[in-house]
Every structure is written in C-alpha cells, then in structure tokens.
Backbone as JSON, one array per atom type, in Angstrom:
{
  "sequence": "MKKFLILITAILFAYQVSNAQTEKGTQTLGLNFGFSSSNSNYVTVIPSTSPLTTSINSFNIGPTYSYFIANNLDIGASLSYSSSSTTNTTGNIATTNDTYQTNVTSCNFTGTLFIRKYFMYKNKIGFRAEGYAGLSTGTSKDTYSPTYAASNYKTNTNYYSGGAAIDLLFFPSKNLGVSASLANLEYYHFTYTSTYTTNNANQAHNNGDNLTFSFINNGLALSVFYVFGGK",
  "N": [[34.09, -58.21, 119.57], [34.14, -61.06, 120.97], [34.94, -60.55, 123.05], [32.82, -58.79, 123.72], [30.26, -60.69, 123.56], [31.02, -61.7, 125.31], [30.78, -60.41, 127.36], [27.51, -59.72, 127.36], [26.75, -62.39, 128.35], [27.19, -62.45, 130.06], [25.83, -60.1, 132.08], [23.27, -61.62, 131.2], [23.55, -63.99, 132.67], [23.74, -62.71, 135.16], [21.47, -61.01, 135.83], [20.0, -63.65, 135.36], [20.46, -64.99, 138.05], [20.33, -63.48, 140.0], [17.28, -62.93, 139.86], [16.29, -65.54, 140.09], [15.73, -65.87, 142.86], [12.37, -64.98, 143.56], [10.88, -65.88, 141.55], [8.62, -67.44, 139.15], [7.58, -70.76, 140.82], [9.64, -70.84, 142.04], [10.95, -71.95, 145.74], [10.76, -71.73, 149.11], [12.19, -72.54, 151.88], [12.09, -72.35, 155.68], [13.25, -70.64, 158.48], [11.54, -69.1, 160.88], [11.92, -66.73, 163.98], [11.4, -65.5, 166.78], [11.87, -62.69, 170.0], [11.46, -60.82, 172.68], [11.42, -58.83, 175.06], [10.81, -57.16, 178.21], [10.49, -53.99, 180.53], [9.12, -52.73, 183.16], [7.88, -49.89, 185.44], [5.6, -48.75, 187.44], [3.69, -46.33, 189.96], [1.0, -46.41, 191.68], [-0.81, -44.01, 193.86], [-3.4, -43.46, 194.78], [-5.83, -45.82, 195.66], [-3.6, -46.18, 198.08], [-0.05, -45.91, 198.49], [1.77, -47.43, 196.18], [4.03, -49.25, 194.36], [4.13, -50.45, 191.51], [5.98, -53.39, 189.35], [6.8, -54.86, 186.16], [7.73, -57.43, 184.12], [8.61, -58.6, 181.12], [8.7, -61.59, 179.36], [9.13, -63.12, 176.17], [9.76, -65.38, 173.36], [9.12, -67.2, 170.03], [9.66, -69.71, 167.67], [9.63, -71.86, 164.78], [8.59, -73.6, 161.6], [8.92, -72.81, 158.08], [7.32, -72.63, 155.21], [7.34, -71.86, 151.43], [5.54, -71.84, 147.89], [6.31, -69.96, 145.03], [3.94, -68.78, 143.06], [3.49, -67.35, 141.12], [5.88, -64.71, 139.34], [7.38, -62.66, 141.83], [5.22, -63.14, 143.8], [4.09, -65.28, 146.08], [2.87, -67.99, 148.14], [2.25, -69.71, 151.22], [2.74, -71.28, 154.38], [2.9, -71.89, 157.89], [4.43, -73.23, 160.98], [4.31, -72.64, 164.52], [5.8, -72.52, 167.49], [5.57, -71.03, 170.85], [6.42, -68.73, 173.24], [5.95, -67.5, 176.93], [6.54, -65.57, 179.56], [5.36, -63.59, 182.49], [6.04, -61.68, 184.79], [4.7, -59.82, 187.71], [5.1, -57.37, 190.09], [4.83, -56.49, 193.45], [3.55, -53.66, 195.87], [2.81, -51.99, 199.35], [4.99, -49.26, 199.68], [5.34, -48.28, 202.26], [5.85, -50.61, 203.82], [7.72, -54.16, 204.1], [6.67, -56.15, 204.14], [4.19, -56.9, 202.81], [4.28, -57.34, 200.15], [3.74, -59.13, 196.86], [3.76, -61.37, 194.33], [2.77, -61.61, 191.08], [3.25, -64.55, 188.75], [2.64, -65.3, 185.36], [2.94, -67.86, 183.27], [3.08, -69.22, 180.1], [2.37, -71.41, 176.78], [2.19, -71.7, 173.59], [1.0, -73.03, 170.8], [0.94, -72.63, 167.12], [-1.21, -72.48, 163.8], [-0.12, -71.25, 160.29], [-1.45, -69.83, 157.33], [-0.28, -68.31, 154.67], [-0.14, -65.6, 151.91], [1.83, -63.84, 150.25], [3.55, -60.43, 148.69], [6.0, -59.22, 146.95], [8.4, -56.56, 146.92], [11.01, -55.88, 145.06], [13.97, -54.38, 145.16], [16.38, -53.73, 142.72], [16.74, -56.5, 142.8], [17.72, -57.63, 145.07], [17.27, -56.22, 147.77], [14.64, -55.66, 149.51], [10.87, -55.14, 150.14], [8.16, -56.89, 151.75], [4.82, -57.73, 151.37], [2.45, -59.08, 153.19], [-0.36, -60.86, 153.58], [-2.51, -62.85, 156.31], [-3.98, -66.12, 157.78], [-4.33, -67.26, 160.49], [-4.55, -69.92, 163.24], [-4.73, -70.97, 166.18], [-3.12, -72.05, 170.04], [-3.43, -73.09, 173.2], [-1.95, -73.17, 175.98], [-1.83, -71.28, 179.92], [-0.54, -70.48, 183.02], [-1.45, -68.92, 185.69], [0.38, -67.67, 188.82], [-0.48, -67.24, 191.88], [1.95, -65.24, 194.68], [3.01, -64.53, 198.01], [0.15, -64.17, 199.28], [-2.08, -64.93, 197.74], [-2.21, -67.35, 197.49], [-4.59, -69.2, 196.75], [-5.89, -68.46, 194.8], [-4.76, -69.24, 192.46], [-4.99, -70.52, 189.38], [-4.99, -72.33, 185.86], [-5.57, -72.01, 182.41], [-7.09, -72.47, 179.28], [-6.53, -71.82, 176.03], [-8.03, -70.58, 173.11], [-7.35, -69.29, 169.97], [-8.74, -67.27, 166.7], [-7.03, -65.54, 163.85], [-6.26, -63.22, 162.19], [-4.63, -60.73, 159.31], [-2.17, -58.34, 158.17], [0.68, -57.31, 157.36], [4.48, -55.9, 157.02], [7.73, -56.83, 155.76], [11.19, -56.71, 155.42], [13.44, -57.72, 154.0], [16.65, -59.45, 152.45], [18.88, -60.53, 150.09], [21.23, -62.05, 150.63], [22.91, -64.13, 149.36], [22.48, -66.31, 146.28], [20.98, -68.71, 146.91], [20.2, -68.04, 149.47], [17.94, -66.34, 152.11], [17.01, -63.48, 154.09], [14.68, -62.43, 156.78], [13.03, -59.33, 158.41], [10.6, -58.37, 160.43], [8.58, -55.49, 160.16], [6.33, -54.09, 160.19], [3.42, -54.86, 161.58], [-0.44, -55.39, 161.46], [-3.05, -57.3, 163.22], [-6.11, -58.76, 164.07], [-7.9, -60.56, 166.1], [-9.41, -63.15, 167.49], [-10.79, -64.56, 170.55], [-11.18, -67.51, 172.93], [-11.76, -68.88, 176.06], [-10.75, -71.38, 178.8], [-11.03, -70.94, 182.28], [-9.65, -72.77, 185.07], [-9.7, -73.15, 188.56], [-7.04, -74.26, 190.51], [-7.58, -75.03, 193.06], [-9.95, -76.07, 193.09], [-11.14, -77.95, 191.17], [-14.09, -77.56, 189.97], [-14.36, -75.14, 189.69], [-14.66, -72.89, 187.48], [-14.13, -70.53, 185.02], [-15.57, -68.97, 182.26], [-14.89, -67.17, 178.97], [-14.74, -64.78, 176.06], [-13.18, -62.91, 173.53], [-12.54, -59.86, 171.34], [-9.52, -58.32, 169.87], [-7.98, -55.71, 168.82], [-4.87, -55.47, 167.26], [-1.59, -53.54, 166.61], [1.56, -52.99, 165.44], [4.72, -52.01, 165.36], [8.24, -51.96, 164.38], [9.52, -51.72, 166.88], [8.4, -54.03, 168.24], [10.05, -56.33, 169.71], [12.11, -58.68, 168.76], [12.28, -60.22, 165.33], [12.7, -62.2, 163.3], [13.45, -64.04, 159.93], [14.99, -66.74, 158.58], [15.3, -67.98, 155.28], [16.01, -70.99, 153.09], [16.28, -70.77, 149.58], [15.24, -72.66, 146.72], [14.72, -74.61, 143.69], [12.6, -73.51, 140.81], [13.68, -72.13, 137.78]],
  "CA": [[33.04, -59.15, 119.41], [33.97, -62.16, 121.22], [34.53, -59.65, 124.19], [31.2, -58.18, 123.82], [29.49, -61.82, 124.02], [31.13, -62.56, 127.16], [29.47, -59.27, 128.76], [25.99, -60.13, 127.32], [26.18, -63.41, 128.84], [27.91, -62.45, 132.38], [25.1, -59.9, 132.56], [22.35, -62.18, 131.69], [23.44, -64.9, 133.75], [23.78, -62.32, 136.71], [20.26, -61.08, 135.89], [18.81, -64.84, 136.13], [20.72, -65.35, 139.05], [19.37, -62.43, 140.97], [15.47, -62.93, 139.42], [16.17, -66.69, 140.33], [14.91, -65.87, 144.53], [11.1, -64.79, 143.47], [10.26, -65.98, 140.26], [7.43, -68.13, 139.87], [8.11, -72.24, 140.3], [10.95, -71.0, 143.2], [10.56, -72.45, 146.51], [11.39, -71.42, 150.23], [12.15, -73.57, 153.6], [12.65, -71.59, 156.31], [12.82, -70.69, 159.89], [10.91, -68.0, 161.82], [12.2, -66.65, 165.47], [11.48, -63.51, 167.32], [12.25, -62.7, 171.2], [10.55, -59.9, 173.02], [11.41, -57.98, 176.58], [10.22, -55.72, 178.39], [10.09, -53.98, 182.05], [8.11, -51.16, 183.4], [7.64, -49.72, 186.67], [4.09, -47.93, 188.04], [3.46, -46.14, 191.4], [-0.07, -46.09, 192.36], [-0.71, -43.07, 194.92], [-4.57, -43.91, 195.51], [-5.46, -45.42, 196.94], [-2.37, -46.14, 198.57], [1.29, -45.2, 197.63], [2.21, -48.74, 196.02], [4.81, -49.69, 193.25], [4.1, -51.91, 190.58], [7.01, -53.88, 188.71], [6.09, -55.82, 185.65], [8.7, -58.09, 183.36], [7.89, -59.48, 180.63], [9.85, -62.17, 178.36], [8.7, -64.4, 175.61], [10.44, -65.87, 172.03], [9.11, -67.86, 169.29], [10.38, -70.52, 167.03], [8.91, -72.29, 163.92], [9.51, -73.58, 160.24], [7.47, -72.22, 157.13], [7.5, -73.22, 153.3], [5.85, -70.84, 150.49], [6.08, -71.83, 146.71], [5.94, -69.03, 144.25], [2.81, -68.99, 141.75], [3.99, -66.07, 139.71], [7.08, -64.06, 139.72], [7.46, -61.73, 143.02], [4.11, -63.79, 145.01], [4.4, -66.77, 146.84], [1.75, -68.62, 148.79], [2.66, -70.8, 152.1], [2.35, -71.98, 155.39], [4.11, -71.84, 158.75], [3.92, -74.02, 161.93], [5.65, -71.87, 165.76], [5.9, -72.68, 169.24], [5.99, -69.88, 171.36], [6.48, -68.92, 174.93], [6.34, -66.07, 177.24], [6.64, -65.28, 181.08], [5.67, -62.41, 183.05], [6.14, -61.18, 186.87], [4.16, -58.59, 188.14], [5.53, -57.7, 191.44], [3.42, -55.08, 193.76], [3.35, -53.79, 197.84], [3.15, -51.01, 200.0], [6.23, -48.38, 199.92], [5.87, -48.12, 203.48], [6.27, -51.93, 204.7], [8.28, -54.58, 203.18], [5.72, -57.69, 204.35], [2.51, -56.96, 202.26], [4.39, -57.59, 198.73], [3.57, -60.48, 196.61], [4.41, -61.33, 193.06], [2.39, -62.5, 190.11], [3.66, -64.84, 187.87], [2.1, -65.79, 184.55], [3.93, -68.92, 182.11], [2.59, -69.45, 178.99], [2.95, -72.13, 175.38], [0.7, -71.69, 172.19], [1.14, -73.53, 169.18], [0.13, -71.68, 165.99], [-0.73, -73.1, 162.49], [-0.46, -69.96, 159.57], [-1.28, -69.47, 155.88], [-0.43, -66.87, 154.42], [-0.04, -64.78, 150.66], [2.78, -62.14, 150.27], [3.96, -60.4, 147.43], [7.62, -58.87, 147.0], [8.64, -55.36, 145.99], [12.3, -55.93, 144.74], [15.15, -53.01, 144.45], [17.6, -54.25, 142.4], [16.69, -58.16, 143.25], [18.82, -58.11, 146.35], [16.44, -55.8, 148.6], [13.45, -55.0, 149.41], [10.14, -55.17, 151.02], [7.3, -58.52, 151.56], [3.61, -57.16, 151.92], [1.53, -60.19, 153.61], [-1.87, -61.31, 154.48], [-2.56, -64.33, 156.94], [-4.84, -66.04, 158.88], [-3.97, -68.32, 161.6], [-4.88, -70.55, 164.63], [-4.06, -70.64, 167.68], [-4.13, -72.57, 171.27], [-2.38, -73.01, 174.07], [-2.45, -72.96, 178.29], [-1.44, -70.82, 180.95], [-0.93, -70.79, 184.31], [-1.08, -68.39, 186.53], [0.61, -68.46, 190.35], [0.07, -65.77, 193.14], [2.94, -65.6, 195.87], [2.73, -65.56, 198.49], [-0.96, -64.02, 200.04], [-3.1, -65.18, 197.11], [-1.76, -68.92, 196.74], [-5.5, -69.92, 196.67], [-6.36, -67.92, 193.71], [-4.06, -69.7, 191.6], [-5.24, -71.02, 187.84], [-4.91, -72.87, 184.73], [-6.0, -71.16, 181.6], [-6.56, -72.59, 178.02], [-6.89, -70.46, 175.02], [-7.89, -70.48, 171.57], [-7.19, -67.53, 169.14], [-8.51, -67.38, 165.86], [-6.48, -64.65, 163.84], [-6.18, -62.49, 160.58], [-3.67, -59.9, 159.5], [-1.29, -58.04, 157.5], [2.45, -57.32, 157.87], [5.37, -55.74, 156.18], [9.15, -57.57, 156.05], [11.91, -56.01, 155.1], [14.21, -58.26, 152.52], [17.75, -59.1, 152.28], [19.16, -61.68, 149.71], [22.86, -62.02, 150.27], [23.36, -64.81, 148.2], [21.5, -66.71, 144.9], [20.04, -69.31, 147.56], [19.59, -67.57, 151.38], [17.36, -64.4, 152.66], [16.95, -63.1, 155.29], [13.9, -61.13, 156.81], [12.74, -59.15, 159.4], [9.54, -57.49, 160.47], [8.68, -53.95, 160.11], [4.91, -53.55, 161.24], [2.19, -56.01, 161.65], [-1.75, -55.21, 161.75], [-3.71, -58.38, 163.48], [-7.47, -58.55, 164.73], [-7.91, -61.71, 166.54], [-11.19, -63.17, 168.18], [-9.9, -66.03, 171.53], [-11.85, -68.03, 173.99], [-10.41, -69.16, 177.11], [-11.64, -71.27, 179.96], [-9.8, -71.03, 183.22], [-10.16, -73.66, 185.96], [-8.7, -72.39, 189.58], [-6.55, -75.01, 190.66], [-7.94, -75.36, 194.5], [-11.33, -76.43, 192.78], [-11.49, -78.2, 189.62], [-15.15, -77.24, 189.41], [-14.63, -73.46, 189.83], [-14.28, -72.85, 185.97], [-14.59, -69.36, 184.02], [-15.52, -69.08, 180.6], [-14.73, -65.98, 178.51], [-14.38, -64.59, 175.05], [-13.13, -61.24, 173.27], [-11.9, -59.99, 170.55], [-8.64, -57.11, 169.61], [-6.85, -55.62, 167.11], [-3.06, -54.81, 167.58], [-0.37, -52.93, 165.45], [3.04, -53.12, 165.79], [6.08, -51.27, 164.24], [9.35, -52.1, 164.42], [9.69, -52.11, 168.65], [7.4, -54.88, 169.13], [10.61, -56.83, 169.86], [13.1, -58.84, 167.29], [11.53, -61.29, 164.47], [13.32, -62.59, 161.87], [13.35, -65.59, 159.02], [16.47, -67.08, 157.59], [15.71, -69.29, 154.7], [16.61, -71.07, 151.98], [15.59, -70.43, 148.0], [15.28, -73.45, 146.07], [13.83, -74.61, 142.49], [12.59, -72.42, 139.7], [14.38, -72.38, 136.4]],
  "C": [[32.91, -60.33, 119.82], [34.02, -61.54, 123.15], [33.14, -59.12, 124.5], [30.28, -59.46, 124.02], [29.6, -62.22, 125.13], [30.43, -61.78, 127.89], [28.48, -59.33, 128.9], [26.18, -61.02, 128.3], [26.17, -63.51, 130.23], [26.66, -62.03, 132.64], [23.9, -60.82, 132.01], [22.65, -63.21, 132.52], [23.5, -64.09, 135.13], [22.22, -61.84, 137.17], [19.12, -62.54, 136.28], [19.04, -64.9, 137.16], [20.07, -64.42, 140.48], [18.05, -62.15, 140.89], [15.39, -64.07, 140.2], [15.13, -66.56, 142.23], [12.99, -65.57, 144.23], [10.35, -64.91, 142.56], [9.37, -67.42, 140.21], [8.31, -69.98, 139.26], [9.41, -72.29, 141.04], [10.19, -71.33, 144.26], [10.96, -71.84, 147.68], [11.11, -72.12, 151.4], [12.93, -72.61, 154.45], [12.23, -71.89, 157.89], [12.86, -69.6, 160.86], [11.59, -67.95, 163.6], [12.26, -65.14, 165.87], [11.67, -64.1, 169.22], [12.04, -61.36, 171.26], [10.92, -59.91, 174.48], [11.38, -56.91, 177.27], [10.35, -55.35, 179.82], [9.59, -52.48, 182.12], [7.77, -51.27, 185.23], [6.56, -48.63, 186.78], [4.21, -47.56, 189.55], [1.89, -45.78, 191.55], [-0.11, -44.98, 193.68], [-2.52, -42.88, 195.85], [-4.92, -44.9, 195.12], [-4.61, -45.46, 198.4], [-0.93, -45.83, 197.95], [1.89, -46.81, 197.41], [2.82, -49.13, 194.87], [4.33, -51.09, 192.53], [5.39, -51.83, 188.99], [6.39, -55.13, 187.87], [7.36, -56.1, 184.53], [8.27, -58.72, 182.47], [9.24, -60.33, 179.48], [9.22, -63.3, 177.72], [9.92, -64.64, 174.28], [9.5, -67.02, 171.54], [9.91, -68.76, 168.31], [9.17, -71.71, 166.0], [9.39, -72.56, 162.27], [8.44, -73.06, 159.67], [8.18, -72.93, 155.94], [6.34, -72.39, 152.7], [6.67, -71.57, 148.78], [5.52, -70.44, 145.78], [5.21, -69.49, 142.85], [2.73, -68.38, 140.81], [5.07, -65.57, 140.59], [6.65, -62.86, 141.31], [5.94, -62.15, 143.8], [3.99, -64.9, 144.69], [3.07, -67.08, 147.88], [2.52, -69.96, 150.17], [2.28, -70.99, 153.3], [3.36, -72.55, 156.53], [3.53, -72.65, 159.87], [5.07, -73.0, 163.24], [4.7, -72.6, 166.46], [6.32, -71.73, 169.61], [5.87, -70.03, 173.14], [6.88, -68.03, 175.84], [6.35, -66.31, 179.27], [6.56, -64.19, 181.48], [5.51, -62.06, 184.73], [5.51, -59.62, 187.18], [4.79, -58.58, 189.65], [4.94, -55.99, 192.08], [3.4, -55.34, 195.5], [2.82, -52.56, 197.48], [4.86, -50.47, 200.2], [6.53, -48.85, 201.41], [6.02, -49.31, 204.8], [6.88, -52.9, 203.57], [7.56, -55.99, 203.09], [4.83, -57.5, 203.57], [3.21, -56.85, 200.59], [4.14, -58.85, 198.42], [3.24, -59.95, 194.96], [3.27, -62.13, 192.57], [2.52, -63.03, 188.82], [3.0, -65.49, 187.01], [3.01, -66.57, 183.1], [3.09, -68.93, 180.97], [2.88, -70.18, 177.57], [1.85, -71.96, 174.92], [1.77, -72.3, 171.31], [0.33, -72.86, 168.4], [0.4, -72.16, 164.68], [-1.05, -71.93, 161.71], [-0.36, -70.53, 158.25], [-1.49, -68.43, 155.58], [-0.18, -66.58, 152.31], [0.67, -63.58, 150.73], [3.3, -61.98, 148.94], [5.08, -59.2, 147.62], [7.88, -57.8, 145.98], [10.18, -55.6, 146.16], [12.98, -54.39, 144.62], [16.28, -54.07, 144.07], [17.97, -56.0, 142.46], [17.47, -58.68, 144.27], [18.1, -57.71, 147.54], [15.49, -55.32, 148.4], [12.0, -55.17, 150.31], [8.99, -56.33, 150.81], [6.1, -57.7, 152.47], [2.88, -58.91, 152.04], [0.38, -60.22, 154.19], [-2.01, -62.57, 154.64], [-3.49, -64.76, 157.28], [-4.49, -66.92, 159.79], [-5.23, -68.87, 162.8], [-4.32, -71.31, 165.44], [-4.66, -71.89, 169.2], [-3.24, -73.23, 171.8], [-3.02, -72.96, 175.69], [-1.54, -72.16, 178.86], [-1.66, -70.74, 181.95], [-0.17, -69.36, 184.93], [-0.65, -68.06, 188.33], [0.68, -66.78, 191.06], [0.87, -66.08, 194.69], [2.65, -63.99, 196.48], [1.27, -65.48, 199.21], [-1.91, -64.66, 199.15], [-3.0, -66.86, 196.1], [-3.47, -69.58, 196.19], [-6.37, -69.43, 195.5], [-5.37, -68.61, 192.26], [-4.53, -70.77, 190.57], [-4.63, -71.58, 186.99], [-5.89, -72.34, 183.71], [-5.9, -71.91, 180.46], [-7.57, -72.12, 177.34], [-7.27, -70.82, 173.79], [-7.94, -68.94, 171.01], [-7.09, -68.16, 167.66], [-7.9, -65.7, 164.97], [-6.24, -64.27, 162.13], [-5.32, -61.54, 160.53], [-3.4, -59.51, 158.57], [-0.06, -57.37, 158.11], [3.16, -56.96, 156.6], [6.6, -56.49, 156.6], [10.06, -56.74, 155.59], [12.96, -57.32, 154.44], [15.48, -58.58, 152.6], [18.26, -60.25, 151.79], [20.96, -61.62, 149.47], [23.57, -63.41, 149.66], [22.08, -65.63, 147.43], [20.25, -67.84, 146.0], [19.68, -69.14, 149.13], [19.46, -66.25, 151.19], [17.29, -64.7, 153.65], [15.54, -61.96, 155.51], [13.58, -60.78, 158.12], [11.63, -58.3, 159.55], [9.59, -56.23, 160.42], [6.96, -53.42, 160.77], [4.27, -54.94, 160.8], [0.67, -55.43, 162.3], [-2.58, -56.46, 162.09], [-4.99, -58.27, 164.2], [-7.36, -60.6, 165.34], [-9.16, -62.06, 167.67], [-10.28, -64.8, 169.29], [-11.15, -66.09, 172.31], [-11.22, -68.68, 174.95], [-11.71, -69.92, 178.3], [-10.57, -71.52, 181.18], [-10.43, -71.83, 184.57], [-8.97, -73.3, 187.3], [-8.22, -74.64, 190.1], [-6.75, -75.6, 192.44], [-8.9, -75.92, 194.33], [-11.39, -76.46, 191.65], [-12.7, -77.65, 189.38], [-15.49, -75.79, 189.37], [-14.17, -73.39, 188.38], [-14.86, -71.32, 185.55], [-14.21, -69.22, 182.83], [-15.48, -67.56, 180.13], [-14.36, -65.98, 177.01], [-14.53, -63.39, 174.74], [-12.61, -61.36, 171.96], [-10.6, -58.55, 170.75], [-8.17, -57.35, 168.55], [-5.5, -54.72, 167.91], [-2.22, -54.28, 166.49], [0.94, -52.7, 165.97], [4.19, -52.61, 165.13], [7.03, -50.89, 164.91], [10.09, -52.46, 165.71], [9.29, -53.08, 168.9], [9.05, -56.11, 169.34], [11.39, -57.16, 169.07], [12.33, -59.77, 166.94], [12.37, -61.15, 163.32], [13.31, -63.92, 161.52], [14.28, -65.52, 158.32], [15.61, -68.63, 156.74], [16.2, -69.69, 153.4], [15.72, -71.26, 150.89], [16.02, -71.59, 147.42], [14.43, -73.89, 144.72], [13.77, -74.02, 141.66], [13.53, -73.16, 138.72], [16.51, -72.4, 136.63]]
}
C-alpha cells in the first residue's frame, strides 16, 4: 500500500511538472534570433552576356514575453532588431573593366503582438500555431560602385504586417523551452521614401503590398525561453 501511494504521488508530480509549461497563469520570457545566408549566380545572354552574382546575409534578435490566458493558449508581444546586407556583382564576360557592384545594407526595428495555440505530445514536444500583427520601421542604403556613384540613395520604409506561423516546440526541462520556425505565411503593406545622396531634393515615394510564404528552408529562426509562474 505504501509503495502504491508513493507511485501515485510520483505520477501526479510528474504530470504536474510536465503540464506546468503551458497551463493557465504561466508566463514565458525569451529571446528570438535568426540568421540566413544565400548565394546565387545568373548569366543573361540577351542583350549581352552578363554574369550576375547575388549574396544575401541577414540576422535578427530580440526579446519576447507571453502569458497563458488558458491552458495551451497564450498571448504576448515581441521586439526585434534585424539587419541585412545584399551584394550584387555584374559585368561582361568579355571584359573585366566594366564590372560593378550594388551594395544594399538595411536595419529594421519591429514590434509584434501575437496569440498562440499549443498542441503538445506527452507535454514534452509539440507544435504551436500563431497569429500575429506587427509594425516595422527601418532604413536602407544603396551604394553603386564604381560606375553609378551618382545614384547612391537612402530609403526610409514602414511595414504593416499580419500573418500565421507554425513552430516546433521542445521542453528539455520544466523551466526551459526551445522553438524553431517551420512555416510562415505573411502579408505586409509597405511605404517608403528614397532620397538620393547627391541631391537631397530628389526624392521618390512609393507603396505596395506583398504576400510571402516560407517553409523550413528560410534560414534559421529559433527562440529560447524561460517558463515561470503558474501553479
């Protein structure tokens, strides 16, 4: 009888611990970070034989907080700083004197509100479905070298976004969780103003809409978070 009571107590304790991460009243505080890098090569033969090489590197980092308003359902907010660098190199295969580069560097600050639903397997690993809305503002600088130096310009951009995402979750311990982005569908509206560095009075204004979808292979996007509160 004594062994039976000890066993029941251990089972109940294990159940309580394993469910503590996503129960009502629990809170999370974490850090989101991501990195992506890509290189591509193209050759156009019309109107001339011109190779084009594109290299893109980007990263983002920022804090996130959430509160579980019900079991397996939390709401929260996150902040993010992101930076990217794109280099385009092109020229004519027949000569080495007319190659040029376009360098684009940018940085953005983003605030996001979200609501997330958790689907856990044995309270240790599972998936998280997320709906979110965000606002982002940032700047980018385009530099042409050497031929088109007169066309260098700076752009200020605002983004208004909304979307849905799916993450993979793993809880290695009661107070520690790790998530990885699996898929993301996002719509965003943007407005921007470009100012040419050679003439501050020469500006271009534009706006537009975009819909993007990524699945697993859009770089590395991870989140590590600390779980606290609850019962």
